[in-house]
Coordinates of C-alpha atoms and ligand atoms in Angstrom, one line a residue:
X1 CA -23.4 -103.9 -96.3
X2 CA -25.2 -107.4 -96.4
X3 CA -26.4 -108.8 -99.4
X4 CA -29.6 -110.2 -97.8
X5 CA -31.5 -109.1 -94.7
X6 CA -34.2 -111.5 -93.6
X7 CA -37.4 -110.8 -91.0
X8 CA -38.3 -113.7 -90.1
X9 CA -36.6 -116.4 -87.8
X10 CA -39.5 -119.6 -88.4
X11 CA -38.6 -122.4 -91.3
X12 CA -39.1 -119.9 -93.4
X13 CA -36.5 -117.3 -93.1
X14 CA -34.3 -119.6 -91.7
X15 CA -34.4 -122.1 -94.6
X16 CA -33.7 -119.1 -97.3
X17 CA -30.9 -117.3 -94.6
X18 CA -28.6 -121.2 -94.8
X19 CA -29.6 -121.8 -98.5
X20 CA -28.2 -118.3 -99.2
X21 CA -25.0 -117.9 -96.4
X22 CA -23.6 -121.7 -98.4
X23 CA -24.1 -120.1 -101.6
X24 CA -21.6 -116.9 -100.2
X25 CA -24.4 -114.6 -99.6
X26 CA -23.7 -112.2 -97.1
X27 CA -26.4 -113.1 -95.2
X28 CA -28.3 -111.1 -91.9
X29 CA -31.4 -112.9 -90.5
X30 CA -33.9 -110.9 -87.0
X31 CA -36.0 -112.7 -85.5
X32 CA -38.1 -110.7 -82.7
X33 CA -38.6 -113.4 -79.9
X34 CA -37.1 -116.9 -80.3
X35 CA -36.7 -119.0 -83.4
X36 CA -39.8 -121.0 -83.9
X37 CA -41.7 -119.0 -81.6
X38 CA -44.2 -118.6 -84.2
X39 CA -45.9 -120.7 -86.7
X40 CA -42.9 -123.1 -87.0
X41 CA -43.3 -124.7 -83.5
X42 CA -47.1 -125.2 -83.6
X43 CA -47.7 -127.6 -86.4
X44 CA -49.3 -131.3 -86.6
X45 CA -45.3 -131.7 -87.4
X46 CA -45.5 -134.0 -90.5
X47 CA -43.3 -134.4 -93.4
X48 CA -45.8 -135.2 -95.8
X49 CA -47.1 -134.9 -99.2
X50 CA -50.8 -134.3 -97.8
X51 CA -53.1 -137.0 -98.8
X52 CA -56.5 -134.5 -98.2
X53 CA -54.7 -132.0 -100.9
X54 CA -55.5 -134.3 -103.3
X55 CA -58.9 -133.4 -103.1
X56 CA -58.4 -129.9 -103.9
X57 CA -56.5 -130.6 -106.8
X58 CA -52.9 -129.1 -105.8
X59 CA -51.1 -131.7 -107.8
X60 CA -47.8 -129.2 -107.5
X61 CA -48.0 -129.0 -104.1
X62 CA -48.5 -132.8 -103.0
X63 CA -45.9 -133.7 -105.6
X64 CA -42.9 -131.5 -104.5
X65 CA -44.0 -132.4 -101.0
X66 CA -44.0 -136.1 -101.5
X67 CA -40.7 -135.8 -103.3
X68 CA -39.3 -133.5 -100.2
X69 CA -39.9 -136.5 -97.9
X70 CA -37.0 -138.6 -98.5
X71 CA -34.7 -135.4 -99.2
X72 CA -35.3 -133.9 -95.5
X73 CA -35.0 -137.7 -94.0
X74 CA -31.4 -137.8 -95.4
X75 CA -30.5 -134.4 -94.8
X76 CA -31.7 -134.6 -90.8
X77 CA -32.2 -138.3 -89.8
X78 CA -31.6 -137.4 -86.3
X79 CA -35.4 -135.2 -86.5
X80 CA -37.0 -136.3 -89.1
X81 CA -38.1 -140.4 -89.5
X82 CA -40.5 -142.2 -91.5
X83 CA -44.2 -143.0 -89.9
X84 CA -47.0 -145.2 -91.2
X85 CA -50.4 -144.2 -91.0
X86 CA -53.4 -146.5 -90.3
X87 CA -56.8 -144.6 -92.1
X88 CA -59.8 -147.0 -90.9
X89 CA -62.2 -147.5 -93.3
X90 CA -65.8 -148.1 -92.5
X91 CA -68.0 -148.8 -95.7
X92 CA -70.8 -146.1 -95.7
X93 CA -68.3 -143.5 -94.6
X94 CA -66.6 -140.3 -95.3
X95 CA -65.2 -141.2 -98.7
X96 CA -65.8 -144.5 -100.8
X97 CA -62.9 -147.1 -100.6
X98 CA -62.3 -146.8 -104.5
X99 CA -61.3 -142.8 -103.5
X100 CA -59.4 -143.6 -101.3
X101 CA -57.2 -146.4 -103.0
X102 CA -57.1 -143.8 -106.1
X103 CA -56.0 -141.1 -103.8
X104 CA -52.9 -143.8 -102.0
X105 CA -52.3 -144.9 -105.7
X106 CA -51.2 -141.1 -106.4
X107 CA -49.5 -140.5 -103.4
X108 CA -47.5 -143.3 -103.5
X109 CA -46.6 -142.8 -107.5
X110 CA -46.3 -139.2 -107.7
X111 CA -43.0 -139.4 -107.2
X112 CA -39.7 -139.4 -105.1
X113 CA -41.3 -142.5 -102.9
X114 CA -37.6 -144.8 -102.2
X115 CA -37.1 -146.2 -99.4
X116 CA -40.4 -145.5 -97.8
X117 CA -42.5 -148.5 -98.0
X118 CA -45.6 -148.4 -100.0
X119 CA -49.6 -148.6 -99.3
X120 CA -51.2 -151.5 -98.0
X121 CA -54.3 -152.9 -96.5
X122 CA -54.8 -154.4 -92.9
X123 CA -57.5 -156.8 -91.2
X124 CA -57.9 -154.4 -88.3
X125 CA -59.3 -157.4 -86.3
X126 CA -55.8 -159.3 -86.4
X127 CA -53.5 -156.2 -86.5
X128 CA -52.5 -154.8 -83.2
X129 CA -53.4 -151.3 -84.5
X130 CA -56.8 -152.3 -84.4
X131 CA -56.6 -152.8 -81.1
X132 CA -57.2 -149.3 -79.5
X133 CA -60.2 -148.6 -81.6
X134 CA -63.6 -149.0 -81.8
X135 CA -64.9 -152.7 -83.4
X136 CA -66.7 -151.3 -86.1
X137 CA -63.2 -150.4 -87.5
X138 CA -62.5 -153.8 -89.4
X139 CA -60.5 -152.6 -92.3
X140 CA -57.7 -149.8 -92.6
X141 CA -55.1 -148.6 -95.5
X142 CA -51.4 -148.0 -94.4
X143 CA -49.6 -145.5 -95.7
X144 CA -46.2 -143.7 -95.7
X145 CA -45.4 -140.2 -94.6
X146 CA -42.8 -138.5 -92.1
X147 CA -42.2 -136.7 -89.0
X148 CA -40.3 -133.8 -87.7
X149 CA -39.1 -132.4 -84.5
X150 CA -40.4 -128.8 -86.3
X151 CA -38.9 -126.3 -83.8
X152 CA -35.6 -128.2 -84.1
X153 CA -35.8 -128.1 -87.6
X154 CA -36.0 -124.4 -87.3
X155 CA -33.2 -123.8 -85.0
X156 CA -30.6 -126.5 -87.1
X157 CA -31.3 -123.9 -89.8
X158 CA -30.4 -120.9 -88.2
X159 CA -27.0 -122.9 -86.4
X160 CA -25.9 -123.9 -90.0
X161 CA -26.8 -120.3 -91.8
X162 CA -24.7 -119.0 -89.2
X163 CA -21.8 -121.7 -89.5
X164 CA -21.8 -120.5 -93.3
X165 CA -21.3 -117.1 -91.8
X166 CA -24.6 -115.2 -91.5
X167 CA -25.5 -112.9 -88.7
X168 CA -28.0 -114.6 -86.6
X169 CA -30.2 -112.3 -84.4
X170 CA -32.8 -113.4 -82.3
X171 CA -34.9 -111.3 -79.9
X172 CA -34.6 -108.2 -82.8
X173 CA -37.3 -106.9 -83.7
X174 CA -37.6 -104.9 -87.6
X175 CA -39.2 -101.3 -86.7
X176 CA -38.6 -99.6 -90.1
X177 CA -37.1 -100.6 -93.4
X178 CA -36.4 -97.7 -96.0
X179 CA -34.1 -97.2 -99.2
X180 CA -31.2 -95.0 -100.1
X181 CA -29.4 -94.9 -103.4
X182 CA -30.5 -98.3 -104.5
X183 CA -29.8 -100.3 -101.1
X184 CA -31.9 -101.2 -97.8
X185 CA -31.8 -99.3 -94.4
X186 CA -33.1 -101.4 -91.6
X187 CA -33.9 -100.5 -88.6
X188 CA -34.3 -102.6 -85.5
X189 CA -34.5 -103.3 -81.6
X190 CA -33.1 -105.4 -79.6
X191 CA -36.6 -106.8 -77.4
X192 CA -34.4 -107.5 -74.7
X193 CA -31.9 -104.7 -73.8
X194 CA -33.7 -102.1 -75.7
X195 CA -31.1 -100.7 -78.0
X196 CA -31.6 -100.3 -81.5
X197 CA -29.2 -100.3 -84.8
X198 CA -29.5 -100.0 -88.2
X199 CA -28.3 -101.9 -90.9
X200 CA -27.7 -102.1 -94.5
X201 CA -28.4 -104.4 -97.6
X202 CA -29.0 -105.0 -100.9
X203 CA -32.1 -106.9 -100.5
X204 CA -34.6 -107.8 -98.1
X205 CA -36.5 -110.7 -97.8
X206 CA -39.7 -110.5 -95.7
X207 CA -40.5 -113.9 -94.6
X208 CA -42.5 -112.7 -90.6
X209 CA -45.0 -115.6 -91.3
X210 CA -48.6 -114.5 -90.0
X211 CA -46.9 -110.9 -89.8
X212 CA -46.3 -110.7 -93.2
X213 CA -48.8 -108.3 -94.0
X214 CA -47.8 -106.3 -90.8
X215 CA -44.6 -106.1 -91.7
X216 CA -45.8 -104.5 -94.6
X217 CA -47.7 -102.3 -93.3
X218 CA -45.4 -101.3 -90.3
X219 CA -42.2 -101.3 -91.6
X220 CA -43.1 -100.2 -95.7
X221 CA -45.7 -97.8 -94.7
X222 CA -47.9 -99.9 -97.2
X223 CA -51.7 -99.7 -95.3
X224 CA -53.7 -101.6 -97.2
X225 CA -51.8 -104.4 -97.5
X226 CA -54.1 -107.8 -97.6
X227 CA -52.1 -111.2 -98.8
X228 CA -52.4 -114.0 -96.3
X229 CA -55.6 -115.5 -94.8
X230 CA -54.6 -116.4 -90.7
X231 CA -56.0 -120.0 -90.0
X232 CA -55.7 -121.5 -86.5
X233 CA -54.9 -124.9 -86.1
X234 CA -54.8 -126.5 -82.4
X235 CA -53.9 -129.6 -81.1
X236 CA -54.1 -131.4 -77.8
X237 CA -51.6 -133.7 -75.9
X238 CA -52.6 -136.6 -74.0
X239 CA -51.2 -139.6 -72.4
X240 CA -50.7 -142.1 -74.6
X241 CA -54.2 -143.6 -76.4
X242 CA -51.8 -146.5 -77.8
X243 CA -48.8 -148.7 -77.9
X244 CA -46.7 -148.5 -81.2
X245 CA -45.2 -146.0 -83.5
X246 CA -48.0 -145.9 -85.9
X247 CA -50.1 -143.0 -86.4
X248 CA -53.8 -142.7 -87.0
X249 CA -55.7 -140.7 -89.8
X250 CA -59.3 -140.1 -88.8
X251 CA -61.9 -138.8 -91.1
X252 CA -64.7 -136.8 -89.1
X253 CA -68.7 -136.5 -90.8
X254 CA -67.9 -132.8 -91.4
X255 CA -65.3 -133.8 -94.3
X256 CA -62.1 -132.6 -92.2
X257 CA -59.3 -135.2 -90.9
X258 CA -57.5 -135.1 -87.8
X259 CA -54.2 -137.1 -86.7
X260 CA -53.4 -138.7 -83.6
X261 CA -49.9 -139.4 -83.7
X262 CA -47.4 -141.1 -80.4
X263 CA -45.9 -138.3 -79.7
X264 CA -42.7 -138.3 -77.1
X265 CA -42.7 -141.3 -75.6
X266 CA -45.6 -140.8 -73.5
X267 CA -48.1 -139.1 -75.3
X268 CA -50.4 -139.0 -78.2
X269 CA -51.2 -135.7 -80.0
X270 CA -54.6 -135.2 -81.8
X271 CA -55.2 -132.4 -83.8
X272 CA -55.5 -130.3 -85.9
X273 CA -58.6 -127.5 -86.0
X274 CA -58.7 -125.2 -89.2
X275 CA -60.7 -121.5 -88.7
X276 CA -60.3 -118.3 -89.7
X277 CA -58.6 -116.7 -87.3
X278 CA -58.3 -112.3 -87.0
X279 CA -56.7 -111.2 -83.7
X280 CA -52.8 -111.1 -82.8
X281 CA -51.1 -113.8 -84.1
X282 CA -49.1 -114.3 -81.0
X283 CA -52.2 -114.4 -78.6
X284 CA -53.7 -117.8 -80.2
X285 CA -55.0 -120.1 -78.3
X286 CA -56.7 -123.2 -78.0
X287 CA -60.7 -122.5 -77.4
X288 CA -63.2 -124.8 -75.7
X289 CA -65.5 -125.3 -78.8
X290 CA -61.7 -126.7 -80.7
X291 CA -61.0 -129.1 -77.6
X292 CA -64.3 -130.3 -77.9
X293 CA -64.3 -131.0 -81.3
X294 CA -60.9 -132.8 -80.5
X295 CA -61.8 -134.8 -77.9
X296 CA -65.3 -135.7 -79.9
X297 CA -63.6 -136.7 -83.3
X298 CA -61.0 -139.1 -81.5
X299 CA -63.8 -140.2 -79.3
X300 CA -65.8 -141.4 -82.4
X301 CA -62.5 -144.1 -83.2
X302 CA -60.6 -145.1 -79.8
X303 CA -63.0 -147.4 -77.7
X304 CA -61.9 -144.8 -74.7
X305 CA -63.0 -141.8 -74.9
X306 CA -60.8 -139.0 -75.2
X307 CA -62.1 -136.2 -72.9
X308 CA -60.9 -132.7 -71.8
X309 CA -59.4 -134.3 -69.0
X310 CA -56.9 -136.3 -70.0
X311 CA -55.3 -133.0 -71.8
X312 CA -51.6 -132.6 -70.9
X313 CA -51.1 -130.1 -73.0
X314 CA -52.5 -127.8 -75.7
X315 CA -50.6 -125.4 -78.3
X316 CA -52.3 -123.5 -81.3
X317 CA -50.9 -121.3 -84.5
X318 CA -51.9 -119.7 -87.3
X319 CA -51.1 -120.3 -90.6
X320 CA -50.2 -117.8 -93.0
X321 CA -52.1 -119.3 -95.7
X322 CA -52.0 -117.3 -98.9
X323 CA -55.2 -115.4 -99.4
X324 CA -56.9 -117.2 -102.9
X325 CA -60.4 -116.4 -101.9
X326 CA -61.4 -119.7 -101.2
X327 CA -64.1 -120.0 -98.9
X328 CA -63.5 -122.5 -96.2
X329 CA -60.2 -121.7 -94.3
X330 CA -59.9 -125.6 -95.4
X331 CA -60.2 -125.0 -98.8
X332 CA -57.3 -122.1 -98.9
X333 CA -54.4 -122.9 -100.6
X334 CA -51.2 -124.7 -98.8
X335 CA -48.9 -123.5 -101.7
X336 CA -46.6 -120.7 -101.1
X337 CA -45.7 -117.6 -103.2
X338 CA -43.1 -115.5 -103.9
X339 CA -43.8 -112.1 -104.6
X340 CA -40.9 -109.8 -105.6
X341 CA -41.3 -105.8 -105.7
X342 CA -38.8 -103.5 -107.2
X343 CA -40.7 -100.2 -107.2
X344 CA -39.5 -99.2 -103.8
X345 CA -35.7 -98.3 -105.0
X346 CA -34.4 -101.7 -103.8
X347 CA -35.1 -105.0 -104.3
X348 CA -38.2 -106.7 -101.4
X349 CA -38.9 -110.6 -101.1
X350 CA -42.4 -111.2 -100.0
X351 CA -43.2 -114.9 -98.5
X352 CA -46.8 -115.6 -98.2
X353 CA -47.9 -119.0 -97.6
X354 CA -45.7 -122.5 -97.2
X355 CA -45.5 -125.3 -95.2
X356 CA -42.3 -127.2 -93.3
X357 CA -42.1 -129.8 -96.2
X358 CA -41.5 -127.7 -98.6
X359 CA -39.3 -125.0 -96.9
X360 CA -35.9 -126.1 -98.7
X361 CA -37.7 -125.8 -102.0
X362 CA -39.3 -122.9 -101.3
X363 CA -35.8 -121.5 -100.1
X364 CA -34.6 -122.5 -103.5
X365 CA -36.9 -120.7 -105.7
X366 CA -36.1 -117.7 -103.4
X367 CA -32.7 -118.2 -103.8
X368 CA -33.9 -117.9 -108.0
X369 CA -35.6 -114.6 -107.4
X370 CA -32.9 -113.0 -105.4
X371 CA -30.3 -114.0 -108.1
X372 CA -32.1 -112.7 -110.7
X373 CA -32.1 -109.4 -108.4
X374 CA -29.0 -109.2 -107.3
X375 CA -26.6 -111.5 -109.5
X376 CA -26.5 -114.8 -108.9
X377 CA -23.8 -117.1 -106.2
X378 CA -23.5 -120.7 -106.4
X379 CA -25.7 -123.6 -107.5
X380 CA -28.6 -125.2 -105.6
X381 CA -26.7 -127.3 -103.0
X382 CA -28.9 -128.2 -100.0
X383 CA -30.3 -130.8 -101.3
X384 CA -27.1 -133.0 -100.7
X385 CA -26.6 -131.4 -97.9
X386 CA -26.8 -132.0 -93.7
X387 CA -28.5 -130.2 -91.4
X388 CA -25.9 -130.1 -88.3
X389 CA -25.7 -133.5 -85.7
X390 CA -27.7 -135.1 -88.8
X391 CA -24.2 -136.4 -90.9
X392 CA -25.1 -140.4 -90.5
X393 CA -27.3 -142.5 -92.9
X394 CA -31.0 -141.9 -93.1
X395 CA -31.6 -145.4 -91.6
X396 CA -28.6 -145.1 -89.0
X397 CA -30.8 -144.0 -85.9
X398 CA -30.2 -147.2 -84.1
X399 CA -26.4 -147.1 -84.4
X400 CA -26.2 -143.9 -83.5
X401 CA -27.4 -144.8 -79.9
X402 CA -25.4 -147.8 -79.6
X403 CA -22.1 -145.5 -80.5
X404 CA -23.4 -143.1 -77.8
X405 CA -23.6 -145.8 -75.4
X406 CA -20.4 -147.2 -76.2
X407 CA -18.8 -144.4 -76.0
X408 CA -20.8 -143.1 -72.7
X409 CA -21.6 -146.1 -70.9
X410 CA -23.1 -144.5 -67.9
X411 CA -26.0 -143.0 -70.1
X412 CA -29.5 -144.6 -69.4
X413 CA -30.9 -145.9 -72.8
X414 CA -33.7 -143.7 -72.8
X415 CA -31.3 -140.8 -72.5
X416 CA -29.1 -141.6 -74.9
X417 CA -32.3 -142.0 -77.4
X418 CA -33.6 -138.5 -76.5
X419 CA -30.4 -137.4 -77.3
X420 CA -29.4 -138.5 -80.6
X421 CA -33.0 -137.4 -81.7
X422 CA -32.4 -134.1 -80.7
X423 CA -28.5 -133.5 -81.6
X424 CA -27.3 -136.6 -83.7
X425 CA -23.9 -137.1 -84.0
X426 CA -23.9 -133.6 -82.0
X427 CA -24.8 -135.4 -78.8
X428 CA -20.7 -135.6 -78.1
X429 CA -20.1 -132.2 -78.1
X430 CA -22.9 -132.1 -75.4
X431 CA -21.4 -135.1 -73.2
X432 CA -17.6 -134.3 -73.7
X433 CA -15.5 -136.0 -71.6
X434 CA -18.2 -136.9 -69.3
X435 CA -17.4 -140.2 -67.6
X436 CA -20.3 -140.2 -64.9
X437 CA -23.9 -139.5 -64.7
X438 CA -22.5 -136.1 -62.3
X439 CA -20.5 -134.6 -64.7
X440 CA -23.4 -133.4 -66.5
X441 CA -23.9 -131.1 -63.7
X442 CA -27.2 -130.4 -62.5
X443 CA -30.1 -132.1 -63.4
X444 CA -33.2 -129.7 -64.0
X445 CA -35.5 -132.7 -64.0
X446 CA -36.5 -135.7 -66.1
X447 CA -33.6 -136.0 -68.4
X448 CA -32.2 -132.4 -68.5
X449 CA -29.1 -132.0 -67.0
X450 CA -26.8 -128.6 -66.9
X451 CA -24.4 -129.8 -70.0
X452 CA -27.6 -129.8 -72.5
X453 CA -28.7 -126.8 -71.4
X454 CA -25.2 -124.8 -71.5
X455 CA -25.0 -126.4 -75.4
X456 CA -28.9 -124.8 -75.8
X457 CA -27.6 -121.2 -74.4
X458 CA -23.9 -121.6 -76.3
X459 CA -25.2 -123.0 -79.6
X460 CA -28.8 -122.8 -80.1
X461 CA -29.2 -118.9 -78.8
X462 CA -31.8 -120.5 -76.0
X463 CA -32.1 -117.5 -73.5
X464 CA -35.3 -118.7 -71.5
X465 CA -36.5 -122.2 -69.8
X466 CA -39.6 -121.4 -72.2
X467 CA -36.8 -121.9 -75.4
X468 CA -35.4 -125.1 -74.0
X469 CA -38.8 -126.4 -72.7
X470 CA -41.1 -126.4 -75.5
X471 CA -38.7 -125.6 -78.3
X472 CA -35.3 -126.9 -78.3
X473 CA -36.8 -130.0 -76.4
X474 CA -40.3 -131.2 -74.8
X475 CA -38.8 -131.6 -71.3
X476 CA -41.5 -128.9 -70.6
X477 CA -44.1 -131.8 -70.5
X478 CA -41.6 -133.7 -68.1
X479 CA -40.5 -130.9 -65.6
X480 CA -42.7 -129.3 -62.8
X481 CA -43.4 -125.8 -62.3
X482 CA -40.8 -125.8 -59.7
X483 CA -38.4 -127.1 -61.9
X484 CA -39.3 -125.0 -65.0
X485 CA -38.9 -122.1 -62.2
X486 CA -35.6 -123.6 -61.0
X487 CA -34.3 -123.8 -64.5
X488 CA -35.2 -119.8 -65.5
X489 CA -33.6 -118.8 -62.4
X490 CA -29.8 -121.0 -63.5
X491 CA -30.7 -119.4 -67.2
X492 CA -30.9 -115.8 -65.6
X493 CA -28.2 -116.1 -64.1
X494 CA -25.4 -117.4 -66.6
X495 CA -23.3 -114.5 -68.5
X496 CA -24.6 -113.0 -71.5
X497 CA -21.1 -114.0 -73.0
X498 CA -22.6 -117.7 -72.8
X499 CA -25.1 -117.0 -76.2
X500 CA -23.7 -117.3 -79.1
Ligands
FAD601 C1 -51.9 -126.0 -87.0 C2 -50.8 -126.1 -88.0 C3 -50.4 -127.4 -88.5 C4 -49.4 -127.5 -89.5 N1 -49.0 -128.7 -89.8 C5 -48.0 -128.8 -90.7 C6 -47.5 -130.1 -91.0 O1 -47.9 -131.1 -90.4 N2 -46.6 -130.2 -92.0 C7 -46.1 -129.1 -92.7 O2 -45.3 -129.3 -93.6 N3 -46.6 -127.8 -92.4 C8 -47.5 -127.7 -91.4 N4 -48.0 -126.4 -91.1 C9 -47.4 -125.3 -91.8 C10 -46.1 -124.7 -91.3 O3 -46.1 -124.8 -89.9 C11 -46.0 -123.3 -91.6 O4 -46.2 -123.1 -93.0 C12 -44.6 -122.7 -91.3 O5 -44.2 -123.0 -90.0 C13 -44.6 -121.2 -91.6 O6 -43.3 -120.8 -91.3 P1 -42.9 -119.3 -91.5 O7 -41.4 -119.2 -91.3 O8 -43.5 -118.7 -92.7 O9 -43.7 -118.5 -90.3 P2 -43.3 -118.4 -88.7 O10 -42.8 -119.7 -88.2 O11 -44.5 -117.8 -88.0 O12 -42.1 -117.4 -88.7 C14 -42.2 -116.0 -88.9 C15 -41.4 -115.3 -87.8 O13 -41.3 -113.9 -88.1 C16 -41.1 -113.3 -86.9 N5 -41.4 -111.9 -87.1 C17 -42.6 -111.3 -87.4 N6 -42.5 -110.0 -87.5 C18 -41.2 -109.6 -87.2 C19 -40.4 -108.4 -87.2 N7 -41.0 -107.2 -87.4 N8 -39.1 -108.5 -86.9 C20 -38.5 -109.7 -86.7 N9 -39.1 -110.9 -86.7 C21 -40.5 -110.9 -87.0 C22 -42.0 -114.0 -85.9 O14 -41.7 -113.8 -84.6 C23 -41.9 -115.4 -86.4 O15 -41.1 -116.2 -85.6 C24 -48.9 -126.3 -90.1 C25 -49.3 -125.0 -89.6 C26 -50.2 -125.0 -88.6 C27 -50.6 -123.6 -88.1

């Protein structure tokens, strides 16, 4: 009998499963494709306190978020950094300049701000990030918020639940949940091989993101269950619009923002879209009226167009955004809630709503709930804590790499940088005793080589080229078809006794 059985592998039920396992929960997490598959890997991927919630008055929200910054940076320095922001200003715009320095003013006093430096103003006609944009663009504000490798953040939360001893299973579906004498009987299917089990536990924590209210439904028997509002958000990829690791925040005449942001090496990602969104959460995809819009609201800042293309790439998700009633699906709140029901003859954890920054917080006031329903185990403690590879100094990226290519000599720079942002100090228990480029076996393309993606399939539960090519890394924007082909074929054909 577990203590805790979570639906759910995204940020979500991943962040509550670790928080839980290192408090001494025993701890049981399903996830019915691959971590992050969902909502988790389709985000505009910042760390940040949300400027534009100001406007709606979620003073809660921003707050925890901008106080969650610098707490993820020192708990995973290897996927999470610091970025500034350049927001041109054009007088006659969007929003007056006293708004705006009254908006920057809050979000860089709110709270938790440390090490991050604070707002300030540029001459965009003698800064370099000036350059790339239109000329009209004289003035901008520079702000502080951060980044994250979102689907790595995911999968670093599932390793560590599971090095605290939780059973982590992904590619398990949840059929059918009921209870018996006070405890949970789950029931699920393994997607891949068919077979089905059933498991028990004192509590169960539903935390399926946009299938929240299916779960409900499906798996309770509850049919009229209503609680989140799905909003799709999209972005595009394109080769890079500009030199430098700034970002841009671009207001657009129909109130909403968009990012562009330099986005692995090579690229810049713009996005994102916000509608209502009603079909299967795991068909959503970019539409030609978003790209447009995309491609037109960049177009209307960088002196080059941005057109359909010079599109790399594309990837869309839906957010399970708490239904409020608010109008515009960007008006709908950002917060999460936690919604506990007893009445079925065993304790049930509903998550509705929630956003990366504030998934250890929102793991902590679940962890609350579920002591309250089931007793109590151990303080708060992720705060202090590392997410796994991420055990050097929030400002220690740099040094990492040069110990890497101390240590490994033979490693191209570039490599060694892609690899202590995706594995920090982990990077050595990918390269071993590796003394030559060869002994990482073969090399898939770009910078994947056999030894990263044996780790992926040992340690991370990656079972298809899809999971190591647009979630455990990005090589997927890198490798050919042939390649990607190539690399599901070696996958295939590896033992099963390889996962973990
Ligand atoms: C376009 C966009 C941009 C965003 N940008 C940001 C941002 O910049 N910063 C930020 O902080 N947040 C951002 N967010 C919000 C953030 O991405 C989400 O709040 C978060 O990822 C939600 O995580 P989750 O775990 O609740 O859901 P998900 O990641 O969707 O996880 C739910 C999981 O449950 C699984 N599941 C469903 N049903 C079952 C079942 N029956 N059995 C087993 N498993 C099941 C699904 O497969 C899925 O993997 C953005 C969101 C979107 C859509």
């Amino acid at each position: 009998m577990h203590d805790l059985f979570v639906i759910g592998g995204g940020i979500n039920g991943c962040g509550i499963a670790r928080d839980a396992a290192g408090r001494g929960y025993s701890v049981a997490l399903a996830e019915m494709d691959d971590f992050a598959s969902g909502t988790s890997s389709g985000a505009t991927k910042l760390i940040h306190g949300g400027l534009r919630y100001l406007e709606h008055y979620e003073f809660r929200l921003v707050r925890e978020s901008l106080m969650e910054r610098e707490v993820l940076w020192a708990m995973a320095p290897h996927i999470i950094w610091p970025m500034r922001f350049v927001l041109p200003y054009q007088k006659g715009g969007i929003r007056p300049a006293w708004l705006i320095r009254l908006g920057l003013f809050l979000y860089d006093h709110l709270g938790g701000r440390k090490l991050l430096p604070p707002t300030s103003v540029l001459d965009m006609r003698k800064d370099p990030a000036g350059k790339p944009l239109k000329a009209n663009f004289t003035k901008a504000f520079e702000y502080s918020d951060g980044w994250v490798d979102d689907a790595r953040m995911v999968v670093l939360n599932a390793r560590d639940a599971a090095d605290h001893g939780a059973r982590i299973m992904p590619r398990t579906k949840v059929v059918g949940a009921r209870t018996d004498n006070g405890s949970w009987t789950i029931e699920t299917v393994d997607v891949v091989s068919g077979r089905r089990e059933t498991h028990q536990a004192r509590m169960l924590v539903n935390a399926a993101g946009p299938w929240v209210d299916q779960v409900i439904r499906n798996a309770f028997g509850q049919n009229d269950a209503h609680h989140v509002r799905l909003v799709q958000g999209s972005h595009i990829v394109v080769r890079k619009k500009f030199e430098g690791p700034r970002a841009y925040f671009f207001q657009n005449p129909d109130n909403r923002i968009i990012f562009a942001i330099p986005y692995e090496d090579d690229f810049t990602l713009i996005g994102t879209t916000d509608r209502d969104y009603d079909a299967d959460p795991r068909d959503v995809r970019i539409s030609d009226e978003e790209t447009t819009y995309l491609c037109n609201a960049a177009s209307e800042y960088f002196r080059e167009p941005v057109t359909p293309a010079d599109i790399v790439w594309t990837y869309s998700a839906v957010r399970p955004l708490f239904d409020d009633g608010a109008s515009k699906a960007q008006e709908a709140t950002r917060d999460y809630v936690l919604k506990i029901e007893e009445g079925q003859g065993a304790p049930l954890l509903n998550v509705f709503g929630g956003k990366l920054t504030t998934y250890r917080r929102l793991a902590e006031h679940a962890l609350e709930k579920i002591g309250e329903a089931i007793g109590a185990k151990g303080p708060n403690w992720t705060s202090q804590s590392r997410l796994p590879g991420g055990d050097f100094p929030a400002k220690g990226y740099e040094g990492e790499v040069a110990k890497l290519q101390q240590r490994y000599a033979f490693l191209p720079e570039r490599q060694a940088r892609h690899l202590v942002r995706r594995y920090g100090t982990r990077s050595a228990t990918i390269l071993g005793g590796a003394a030559r480029m060869e002994d990482l076996g073969r090399q898939f393309g770009s910078d994947l080589y056999e030894a990263e993606v044996r780790y992926l399939m040992e340690q991370e539960w990656a079972m298809s080229a899809q999971d190591v090519l647009w979630r455990r890394t990005k090589e997927g924007l890198r490798l050919t078809a042939e390649q990607a082909r190539d690399l599901e074929e070696y996958m295939a054909a590896q033992p099963a006794s390889l996962a973990v």
